Amino acid sequence: MEKSSKGLIEYEKLLEAFAITKKYLKQQIDLGFDQIYLSKKSELENNFSDLVEQKLKKLYQRIKNCNKCSLHKTRTNFVFGQGSGKSKVLFVGEAPGREEDLRGEPFVGHAGKLLDKILKAIDFKREEVYIANVLKCRPPGNRDPQPVEIKECEPHLLQQIEILKPKIICALGRIAAQALLKTKAPLNQLRGKFHDYHGIKLIVTYHPAALLRYPQYKKGCWEDMKMLKREHDEIIQ
Ligand code: SF4
């Protein structure tokens, strides 16, 4: 993603919204309608999310055979990410684990089940948000990603962010947080506040796998999730 100001990102979105509106109105005129009916959740919103999902599919086709780092040699499946094109929130973990590698989907093992529960606790469904990882291929034995792997894979995530244009990003765990924020600061210094990530609000919390190992972190995670939810609800009002 280009390092653009918030103003530029908003301008781009406005242009995209105009293009979608124009296409929709032309369809209506071609159908012979001279008036439009807009429900609260209008057709425009659905058209917008269709467009986002089409762009994500195209990106997937372009990068699914990526071999930019050595992890392509050991992966079973490339794990692109999953969720709704309408989502205002993007959750980003560090890398696929064993289950994710076998199924080609993010967060489907024990940690994934816990993530589902966390989402439910703040009244989100998994299919309403978007979930991805910094790395798209599993590091063997679930070792930590190496800096070179993060560097090679990050452009894929940045393109996903460019397409999804989330309002909030939630970094799950130290590695995702440090990779996105380009810092070596420990997790506890990064939690408890919103960071600015190219004009997008970014919040950091524990990785669900860490919560399984250290249940005493769950209280902190709950505080982070409440912050995220409050911000989300203000944004969508
Ligand atoms: S981890 Fe990322 S950069 Fe490396 S091969 Fe997989 S998709 Fe490509």
PDB file of C-alpha atoms and ligand atoms in Angstrom:
ATOM      1  CA  MET A   1       0.000   0.000   0.000  1.00  0.00           C
ATOM      2  CA  GLU A   2       1.242   3.458  -0.869  1.00  0.00           C
ATOM      3  CA  LYS A   3       1.913   5.511   2.193  1.00  0.00           C
ATOM      4  CA  SER A   4      -1.017   7.846   1.590  1.00  0.00           C
ATOM      5  CA  SER A   5      -2.649  10.388   3.854  1.00  0.00           C
ATOM      6  CA  LYS A   6      -6.096   9.719   5.267  1.00  0.00           C
ATOM      7  CA  GLY A   7      -7.459  12.392   2.911  1.00  0.00           C
ATOM      8  CA  LEU A   8      -6.193  10.536  -0.135  1.00  0.00           C
ATOM      9  CA  ILE A   9      -7.676   7.236   1.020  1.00  0.00           C
ATOM     10  CA  GLU A  10     -11.061   8.901   1.575  1.00  0.00           C
ATOM     11  CA  TYR A  11     -10.866  10.551  -1.864  1.00  0.00           C
ATOM     12  CA  GLU A  12     -10.156   7.216  -3.530  1.00  0.00           C
ATOM     13  CA  LYS A  13     -13.143   5.664  -1.780  1.00  0.00           C
ATOM     14  CA  LEU A  14     -15.358   8.536  -2.872  1.00  0.00           C
ATOM     15  CA  LEU A  15     -14.332   8.046  -6.506  1.00  0.00           C
ATOM     16  CA  GLU A  16     -15.060   4.335  -6.218  1.00  0.00           C
ATOM     17  CA  ALA A  17     -18.475   5.074  -4.686  1.00  0.00           C
ATOM     18  CA  PHE A  18     -19.272   7.459  -7.579  1.00  0.00           C
ATOM     19  CA  ALA A  19     -18.293   4.791 -10.116  1.00  0.00           C
ATOM     20  CA  ILE A  20     -20.548   2.232  -8.421  1.00  0.00           C
ATOM     21  CA  THR A  21     -23.418   4.722  -8.195  1.00  0.00           C
ATOM     22  CA  LYS A  22     -23.042   5.588 -11.870  1.00  0.00           C
ATOM     23  CA  LYS A  23     -23.096   1.914 -12.881  1.00  0.00           C
ATOM     24  CA  TYR A  24     -26.162   1.245 -10.729  1.00  0.00           C
ATOM     25  CA  LEU A  25     -28.106   4.260 -12.051  1.00  0.00           C
ATOM     26  CA  LYS A  26     -27.259   3.328 -15.646  1.00  0.00           C
ATOM     27  CA  GLN A  27     -28.622  -0.185 -15.036  1.00  0.00           C
ATOM     28  CA  GLN A  28     -31.849   1.329 -13.681  1.00  0.00           C
ATOM     29  CA  ILE A  29     -32.200   3.660 -16.706  1.00  0.00           C
ATOM     30  CA  ASP A  30     -31.509   0.758 -19.100  1.00  0.00           C
ATOM     31  CA  LEU A  31     -34.304  -1.136 -17.372  1.00  0.00           C
ATOM     32  CA  GLY A  32     -36.617   1.785 -18.076  1.00  0.00           C
ATOM     33  CA  PHE A  33     -36.923   3.000 -14.475  1.00  0.00           C
ATOM     34  CA  ASP A  34     -36.987   6.731 -13.908  1.00  0.00           C
ATOM     35  CA  GLN A  35     -37.033   6.512 -10.113  1.00  0.00           C
ATOM     36  CA  ILE A  36     -35.017   4.505  -7.618  1.00  0.00           C
ATOM     37  CA  TYR A  37     -35.967   2.896  -4.376  1.00  0.00           C
ATOM     38  CA  LEU A  38     -33.234   2.812  -1.754  1.00  0.00           C
ATOM     39  CA  SER A  39     -33.758   0.639   1.268  1.00  0.00           C
ATOM     40  CA  LYS A  40     -31.821   1.389   4.483  1.00  0.00           C
ATOM     41  CA  LYS A  41     -29.153  -1.134   3.537  1.00  0.00           C
ATOM     42  CA  SER A  42     -29.216  -0.052  -0.065  1.00  0.00           C
ATOM     43  CA  GLU A  43     -28.369  -1.888  -3.257  1.00  0.00           C
ATOM     44  CA  LEU A  44     -25.334   0.354  -3.481  1.00  0.00           C
ATOM     45  CA  GLU A  45     -23.843  -1.199  -0.389  1.00  0.00           C
ATOM     46  CA  ASN A  46     -24.351  -4.693  -1.803  1.00  0.00           C
ATOM     47  CA  ASN A  47     -22.872  -3.664  -5.150  1.00  0.00           C
ATOM     48  CA  PHE A  48     -19.881  -2.244  -3.313  1.00  0.00           C
ATOM     49  CA  SER A  49     -19.272  -5.491  -1.421  1.00  0.00           C
ATOM     50  CA  ASP A  50     -19.693  -7.528  -4.661  1.00  0.00           C
ATOM     51  CA  LEU A  51     -16.994  -5.384  -6.214  1.00  0.00           C
ATOM     52  CA  VAL A  52     -14.709  -5.923  -3.207  1.00  0.00           C
ATOM     53  CA  GLU A  53     -15.256  -9.680  -3.346  1.00  0.00           C
ATOM     54  CA  GLN A  54     -14.519  -9.765  -7.091  1.00  0.00           C
ATOM     55  CA  LYS A  55     -11.285  -7.867  -6.512  1.00  0.00           C
ATOM     56  CA  LEU A  56     -10.310 -10.265  -3.713  1.00  0.00           C
ATOM     57  CA  LYS A  57     -10.968 -13.261  -5.972  1.00  0.00           C
ATOM     58  CA  LYS A  58      -8.755 -11.745  -8.672  1.00  0.00           C
ATOM     59  CA  LEU A  59      -6.008 -11.099  -6.141  1.00  0.00           C
ATOM     60  CA  TYR A  60      -6.293 -14.698  -4.897  1.00  0.00           C
ATOM     61  CA  GLN A  61      -5.883 -16.022  -8.447  1.00  0.00           C
ATOM     62  CA  ARG A  62      -2.834 -13.808  -8.947  1.00  0.00           C
ATOM     63  CA  ILE A  63      -0.987 -14.823  -5.782  1.00  0.00           C
ATOM     64  CA  LYS A  64      -2.167 -18.353  -4.920  1.00  0.00           C
ATOM     65  CA  ASN A  65       0.920 -19.957  -6.480  1.00  0.00           C
ATOM     66  CA  CYS A  66       3.336 -17.516  -4.882  1.00  0.00           C
ATOM     67  CA  ASN A  67       6.868 -18.826  -4.437  1.00  0.00           C
ATOM     68  CA  LYS A  68       8.554 -15.661  -3.238  1.00  0.00           C
ATOM     69  CA  CYS A  69       9.922 -17.321  -0.116  1.00  0.00           C
ATOM     70  CA  SER A  70      10.937 -20.866   0.797  1.00  0.00           C
ATOM     71  CA  LEU A  71       7.652 -21.554   2.639  1.00  0.00           C
ATOM     72  CA  HIS A  72       6.011 -22.452  -0.674  1.00  0.00           C
ATOM     73  CA  LYS A  73       8.061 -25.657  -0.654  1.00  0.00           C
ATOM     74  CA  THR A  74       6.580 -26.965   2.603  1.00  0.00           C
ATOM     75  CA  ARG A  75       2.991 -25.668   2.494  1.00  0.00           C
ATOM     76  CA  THR A  76       0.042 -27.969   1.847  1.00  0.00           C
ATOM     77  CA  ASN A  77      -2.226 -25.037   1.036  1.00  0.00           C
ATOM     78  CA  PHE A  78      -1.868 -21.338   0.490  1.00  0.00           C
ATOM     79  CA  VAL A  79      -4.102 -19.621   3.067  1.00  0.00           C
ATOM     80  CA  PHE A  80      -5.416 -16.412   1.539  1.00  0.00           C
ATOM     81  CA  GLY A  81      -7.938 -15.222   4.133  1.00  0.00           C
ATOM     82  CA  GLN A  82     -11.683 -15.340   4.533  1.00  0.00           C
ATOM     83  CA  GLY A  83     -14.665 -13.181   5.350  1.00  0.00           C
ATOM     84  CA  SER A  84     -17.057 -10.546   4.146  1.00  0.00           C
ATOM     85  CA  GLY A  85     -16.291  -7.842   1.602  1.00  0.00           C
ATOM     86  CA  LYS A  86     -18.631  -5.630   3.642  1.00  0.00           C
ATOM     87  CA  SER A  87     -16.577  -5.984   6.785  1.00  0.00           C
ATOM     88  CA  LYS A  88     -15.351  -2.859   8.510  1.00  0.00           C
ATOM     89  CA  VAL A  89     -12.984  -4.918  10.673  1.00  0.00           C
ATOM     90  CA  LEU A  90      -9.985  -6.951   9.570  1.00  0.00           C
ATOM     91  CA  PHE A  91      -8.362  -9.392  12.011  1.00  0.00           C
ATOM     92  CA  VAL A  92      -4.749 -10.228  11.200  1.00  0.00           C
ATOM     93  CA  GLY A  93      -2.866 -13.158  12.733  1.00  0.00           C
ATOM     94  CA  GLU A  94       0.727 -14.197  12.137  1.00  0.00           C
ATOM     95  CA  ALA A  95       0.626 -17.313   9.922  1.00  0.00           C
ATOM     96  CA  PRO A  96      -1.382 -20.479   9.230  1.00  0.00           C
ATOM     97  CA  GLY A  97      -0.922 -23.333  11.705  1.00  0.00           C
ATOM     98  CA  ARG A  98      -1.223 -27.056  11.014  1.00  0.00           C
ATOM     99  CA  GLU A  99      -5.040 -27.180  10.655  1.00  0.00           C
ATOM    100  CA  GLU A 100      -5.092 -24.015   8.575  1.00  0.00           C
ATOM    101  CA  ASP A 101      -2.379 -25.367   6.273  1.00  0.00           C
ATOM    102  CA  LEU A 102      -4.349 -28.598   5.790  1.00  0.00           C
ATOM    103  CA  ARG A 103      -7.650 -26.846   5.108  1.00  0.00           C
ATOM    104  CA  GLY A 104      -6.470 -23.690   3.356  1.00  0.00           C
ATOM    105  CA  GLU A 105      -8.531 -21.509   5.702  1.00  0.00           C
ATOM    106  CA  PRO A 106      -7.412 -19.113   8.442  1.00  0.00           C
ATOM    107  CA  PHE A 107      -8.096 -19.761  12.134  1.00  0.00           C
ATOM    108  CA  VAL A 108      -9.838 -23.145  11.939  1.00  0.00           C
ATOM    109  CA  GLY A 109      -7.999 -25.030  14.695  1.00  0.00           C
ATOM    110  CA  HIS A 110      -8.417 -24.666  18.459  1.00  0.00           C
ATOM    111  CA  ALA A 111      -7.258 -21.042  18.314  1.00  0.00           C
ATOM    112  CA  GLY A 112      -9.805 -20.412  15.566  1.00  0.00           C
ATOM    113  CA  LYS A 113     -12.632 -21.810  17.691  1.00  0.00           C
ATOM    114  CA  LEU A 114     -11.605 -19.461  20.486  1.00  0.00           C
ATOM    115  CA  LEU A 115     -11.524 -16.559  18.017  1.00  0.00           C
ATOM    116  CA  ASP A 116     -15.113 -17.434  17.033  1.00  0.00           C
ATOM    117  CA  LYS A 117     -16.110 -17.222  20.709  1.00  0.00           C
ATOM    118  CA  ILE A 118     -14.334 -13.884  21.131  1.00  0.00           C
ATOM    119  CA  LEU A 119     -16.156 -12.543  18.065  1.00  0.00           C
ATOM    120  CA  LYS A 120     -19.472 -13.809  19.381  1.00  0.00           C
ATOM    121  CA  ALA A 121     -18.852 -12.098  22.718  1.00  0.00           C
ATOM    122  CA  ILE A 122     -18.740  -8.732  20.940  1.00  0.00           C
ATOM    123  CA  ASP A 123     -21.723  -9.602  18.753  1.00  0.00           C
ATOM    124  CA  PHE A 124     -19.813 -10.306  15.529  1.00  0.00           C
ATOM    125  CA  LYS A 125     -20.149 -13.404  13.402  1.00  0.00           C
ATOM    126  CA  ARG A 126     -17.048 -14.802  11.722  1.00  0.00           C
ATOM    127  CA  GLU A 127     -18.675 -14.351   8.315  1.00  0.00           C
ATOM    128  CA  GLU A 128     -19.267 -10.632   9.005  1.00  0.00           C
ATOM    129  CA  VAL A 129     -15.600  -9.792   9.546  1.00  0.00           C
ATOM    130  CA  TYR A 130     -12.476 -10.524   7.508  1.00  0.00           C
ATOM    131  CA  ILE A 131      -9.665 -12.713   8.816  1.00  0.00           C
ATOM    132  CA  ALA A 132      -6.189 -13.009   7.319  1.00  0.00           C
ATOM    133  CA  ASN A 133      -2.572 -13.573   8.313  1.00  0.00           C
ATOM    134  CA  VAL A 134       0.686 -11.750   7.729  1.00  0.00           C
ATOM    135  CA  LEU A 135       2.090 -14.937   6.130  1.00  0.00           C
ATOM    136  CA  LYS A 136      -0.014 -16.972   3.721  1.00  0.00           C
ATOM    137  CA  CYS A 137       1.972 -20.200   4.119  1.00  0.00           C
ATOM    138  CA  ARG A 138       2.711 -22.196   7.255  1.00  0.00           C
ATOM    139  CA  PRO A 139       6.205 -21.992   8.741  1.00  0.00           C
ATOM    140  CA  PRO A 140       7.301 -25.614   9.397  1.00  0.00           C
ATOM    141  CA  GLY A 141       6.609 -26.767  12.937  1.00  0.00           C
ATOM    142  CA  ASN A 142       4.775 -23.480  13.619  1.00  0.00           C
ATOM    143  CA  ARG A 143       8.058 -21.684  14.189  1.00  0.00           C
ATOM    144  CA  ASP A 144       8.038 -17.883  14.246  1.00  0.00           C
ATOM    145  CA  PRO A 145       8.029 -16.243  10.824  1.00  0.00           C
ATOM    146  CA  GLN A 146      11.449 -14.997   9.740  1.00  0.00           C
ATOM    147  CA  PRO A 147      11.921 -11.331   8.807  1.00  0.00           C
ATOM    148  CA  VAL A 148      12.638 -12.210   5.177  1.00  0.00           C
ATOM    149  CA  GLU A 149       9.362 -14.188   4.958  1.00  0.00           C
ATOM    150  CA  ILE A 150       7.397 -11.278   6.410  1.00  0.00           C
ATOM    151  CA  LYS A 151       9.072  -8.883   3.978  1.00  0.00           C
ATOM    152  CA  GLU A 152       8.234 -11.073   0.969  1.00  0.00           C
ATOM    153  CA  CYS A 153       4.660 -11.812   2.031  1.00  0.00           C
ATOM    154  CA  GLU A 154       3.578  -8.427   3.355  1.00  0.00           C
ATOM    155  CA  PRO A 155       2.685  -6.989  -0.082  1.00  0.00           C
ATOM    156  CA  HIS A 156      -0.089  -9.635  -0.326  1.00  0.00           C
ATOM    157  CA  LEU A 157      -1.656  -8.458   2.915  1.00  0.00           C
ATOM    158  CA  LEU A 158      -1.260  -4.821   1.921  1.00  0.00           C
ATOM    159  CA  GLN A 159      -3.157  -5.517  -1.300  1.00  0.00           C
ATOM    160  CA  GLN A 160      -5.944  -7.183   0.699  1.00  0.00           C
ATOM    161  CA  ILE A 161      -6.123  -4.108   2.930  1.00  0.00           C
ATOM    162  CA  GLU A 162      -6.161  -1.819  -0.107  1.00  0.00           C
ATOM    163  CA  ILE A 163      -9.179  -3.733  -1.479  1.00  0.00           C
ATOM    164  CA  LEU A 164     -11.084  -4.222   1.788  1.00  0.00           C
ATOM    165  CA  LYS A 165     -10.457  -0.702   3.106  1.00  0.00           C
ATOM    166  CA  PRO A 166     -11.294  -1.722   6.669  1.00  0.00           C
ATOM    167  CA  LYS A 167     -12.045   0.961   9.245  1.00  0.00           C
ATOM    168  CA  ILE A 168     -10.357  -1.034  12.004  1.00  0.00           C
ATOM    169  CA  ILE A 169      -7.561  -3.593  11.922  1.00  0.00           C
ATOM    170  CA  CYS A 170      -7.065  -5.873  14.908  1.00  0.00           C
ATOM    171  CA  ALA A 171      -3.576  -7.375  15.090  1.00  0.00           C
ATOM    172  CA  LEU A 172      -3.722 -10.739  16.836  1.00  0.00           C
ATOM    173  CA  GLY A 173      -0.513 -11.286  18.751  1.00  0.00           C
ATOM    174  CA  ARG A 174       2.958  -9.801  18.965  1.00  0.00           C
ATOM    175  CA  ILE A 175       4.235 -10.952  15.587  1.00  0.00           C
ATOM    176  CA  ALA A 176       1.323  -9.534  13.583  1.00  0.00           C
ATOM    177  CA  ALA A 177       1.423  -6.301  15.604  1.00  0.00           C
ATOM    178  CA  GLN A 178       5.173  -5.834  15.221  1.00  0.00           C
ATOM    179  CA  ALA A 179       5.064  -6.681  11.515  1.00  0.00           C
ATOM    180  CA  LEU A 180       2.260  -4.219  10.791  1.00  0.00           C
ATOM    181  CA  LEU A 181       3.510  -1.413  13.007  1.00  0.00           C
ATOM    182  CA  LYS A 182       7.179  -1.895  12.113  1.00  0.00           C
ATOM    183  CA  THR A 183       8.243  -1.951  15.732  1.00  0.00           C
ATOM    184  CA  LYS A 184      10.023  -4.224  18.156  1.00  0.00           C
ATOM    185  CA  ALA A 185       7.976  -2.963  21.110  1.00  0.00           C
ATOM    186  CA  PRO A 186       6.544  -5.729  23.318  1.00  0.00           C
ATOM    187  CA  LEU A 187       2.869  -6.633  23.105  1.00  0.00           C
ATOM    188  CA  ASN A 188       1.954  -5.029  26.403  1.00  0.00           C
ATOM    189  CA  GLN A 189       3.225  -1.659  25.196  1.00  0.00           C
ATOM    190  CA  LEU A 190       1.203  -1.952  22.007  1.00  0.00           C
ATOM    191  CA  ARG A 191      -2.121  -2.950  23.586  1.00  0.00           C
ATOM    192  CA  GLY A 192      -4.729  -0.655  25.126  1.00  0.00           C
ATOM    193  CA  LYS A 193      -4.762   2.065  22.453  1.00  0.00           C
ATOM    194  CA  PHE A 194      -5.481   2.676  18.791  1.00  0.00           C
ATOM    195  CA  HIS A 195      -2.501   3.115  16.480  1.00  0.00           C
ATOM    196  CA  ASP A 196      -2.600   4.864  13.137  1.00  0.00           C
ATOM    197  CA  TYR A 197      -1.899   2.482  10.266  1.00  0.00           C
ATOM    198  CA  HIS A 198      -1.946   4.425   6.980  1.00  0.00           C
ATOM    199  CA  GLY A 199      -5.039   6.280   8.211  1.00  0.00           C
ATOM    200  CA  ILE A 200      -6.735   3.103   9.536  1.00  0.00           C
ATOM    201  CA  LYS A 201      -7.244   2.529  13.262  1.00  0.00           C
ATOM    202  CA  LEU A 202      -5.263  -0.460  14.453  1.00  0.00           C
ATOM    203  CA  ILE A 203      -5.707  -2.174  17.792  1.00  0.00           C
ATOM    204  CA  VAL A 204      -3.514  -4.939  19.189  1.00  0.00           C
ATOM    205  CA  THR A 205      -4.568  -7.882  21.317  1.00  0.00           C
ATOM    206  CA  TYR A 206      -3.353 -11.360  22.265  1.00  0.00           C
ATOM    207  CA  HIS A 207      -3.253 -14.164  19.727  1.00  0.00           C
ATOM    208  CA  PRO A 208      -6.001 -16.706  20.558  1.00  0.00           C
ATOM    209  CA  ALA A 209      -3.309 -19.446  20.730  1.00  0.00           C
ATOM    210  CA  ALA A 210      -1.627 -17.456  23.525  1.00  0.00           C
ATOM    211  CA  LEU A 211      -4.981 -17.243  25.335  1.00  0.00           C
ATOM    212  CA  LEU A 212      -5.243 -21.037  25.198  1.00  0.00           C
ATOM    213  CA  ARG A 213      -1.808 -21.343  26.817  1.00  0.00           C
ATOM    214  CA  TYR A 214      -2.212 -18.465  29.267  1.00  0.00           C
ATOM    215  CA  PRO A 215      -5.903 -18.072  30.189  1.00  0.00           C
ATOM    216  CA  GLN A 216      -4.958 -15.232  32.577  1.00  0.00           C
ATOM    217  CA  TYR A 217      -4.613 -12.997  29.448  1.00  0.00           C
ATOM    218  CA  LYS A 218      -8.311 -13.376  28.621  1.00  0.00           C
ATOM    219  CA  LYS A 219      -9.321 -10.413  30.778  1.00  0.00           C
ATOM    220  CA  GLY A 220      -6.937  -8.131  28.862  1.00  0.00           C
ATOM    221  CA  CYS A 221      -8.243  -9.469  25.561  1.00  0.00           C
ATOM    222  CA  TRP A 222     -11.805  -8.736  26.662  1.00  0.00           C
ATOM    223  CA  GLU A 223     -10.809  -5.110  27.432  1.00  0.00           C
ATOM    224  CA  ASP A 224      -9.257  -4.804  23.951  1.00  0.00           C
ATOM    225  CA  MET A 225     -12.354  -6.267  22.310  1.00  0.00           C
ATOM    226  CA  LYS A 226     -14.639  -3.859  24.137  1.00  0.00           C
ATOM    227  CA  MET A 227     -12.512  -0.959  22.846  1.00  0.00           C
ATOM    228  CA  LEU A 228     -12.715  -2.343  19.325  1.00  0.00           C
ATOM    229  CA  LYS A 229     -16.472  -2.815  19.508  1.00  0.00           C
ATOM    230  CA  ARG A 230     -17.097   0.712  20.866  1.00  0.00           C
ATOM    231  CA  GLU A 231     -15.041   2.189  18.035  1.00  0.00           C
ATOM    232  CA  HIS A 232     -16.783  -0.004  15.468  1.00  0.00           C
ATOM    233  CA  ASP A 233     -20.242   0.987  16.683  1.00  0.00           C
ATOM    234  CA  GLU A 234     -19.328   4.681  16.561  1.00  0.00           C
ATOM    235  CA  ILE A 235     -18.006   4.326  13.035  1.00  0.00           C
ATOM    236  CA  ILE A 236     -21.076   2.564  11.621  1.00  0.00           C
ATOM    237  CA  GLN A 237     -23.637   4.915  13.231  1.00  0.00           C
TER     238      GLN A 237
HETATM  239  S1  SF4 B   1       4.649 -17.157   2.762  1.00  0.00           S
HETATM  240 FE1  SF4 B   1       3.963 -15.505   1.429  1.00  0.00          FE
HETATM  241  S2  SF4 B   1       5.775 -14.880   0.268  1.00  0.00           S
HETATM  242 FE2  SF4 B   1       6.198 -16.906   1.132  1.00  0.00          FE
HETATM  243  S3  SF4 B   1       5.599 -18.332  -0.517  1.00  0.00           S
HETATM  244 FE3  SF4 B   1       3.837 -18.097   0.879  1.00  0.00          FE
HETATM  245  S4  SF4 B   1       2.593 -16.491  -0.064  1.00  0.00           S
HETATM  246 FE4  SF4 B   1       4.647 -16.347  -0.980  1.00  0.00          FE
END
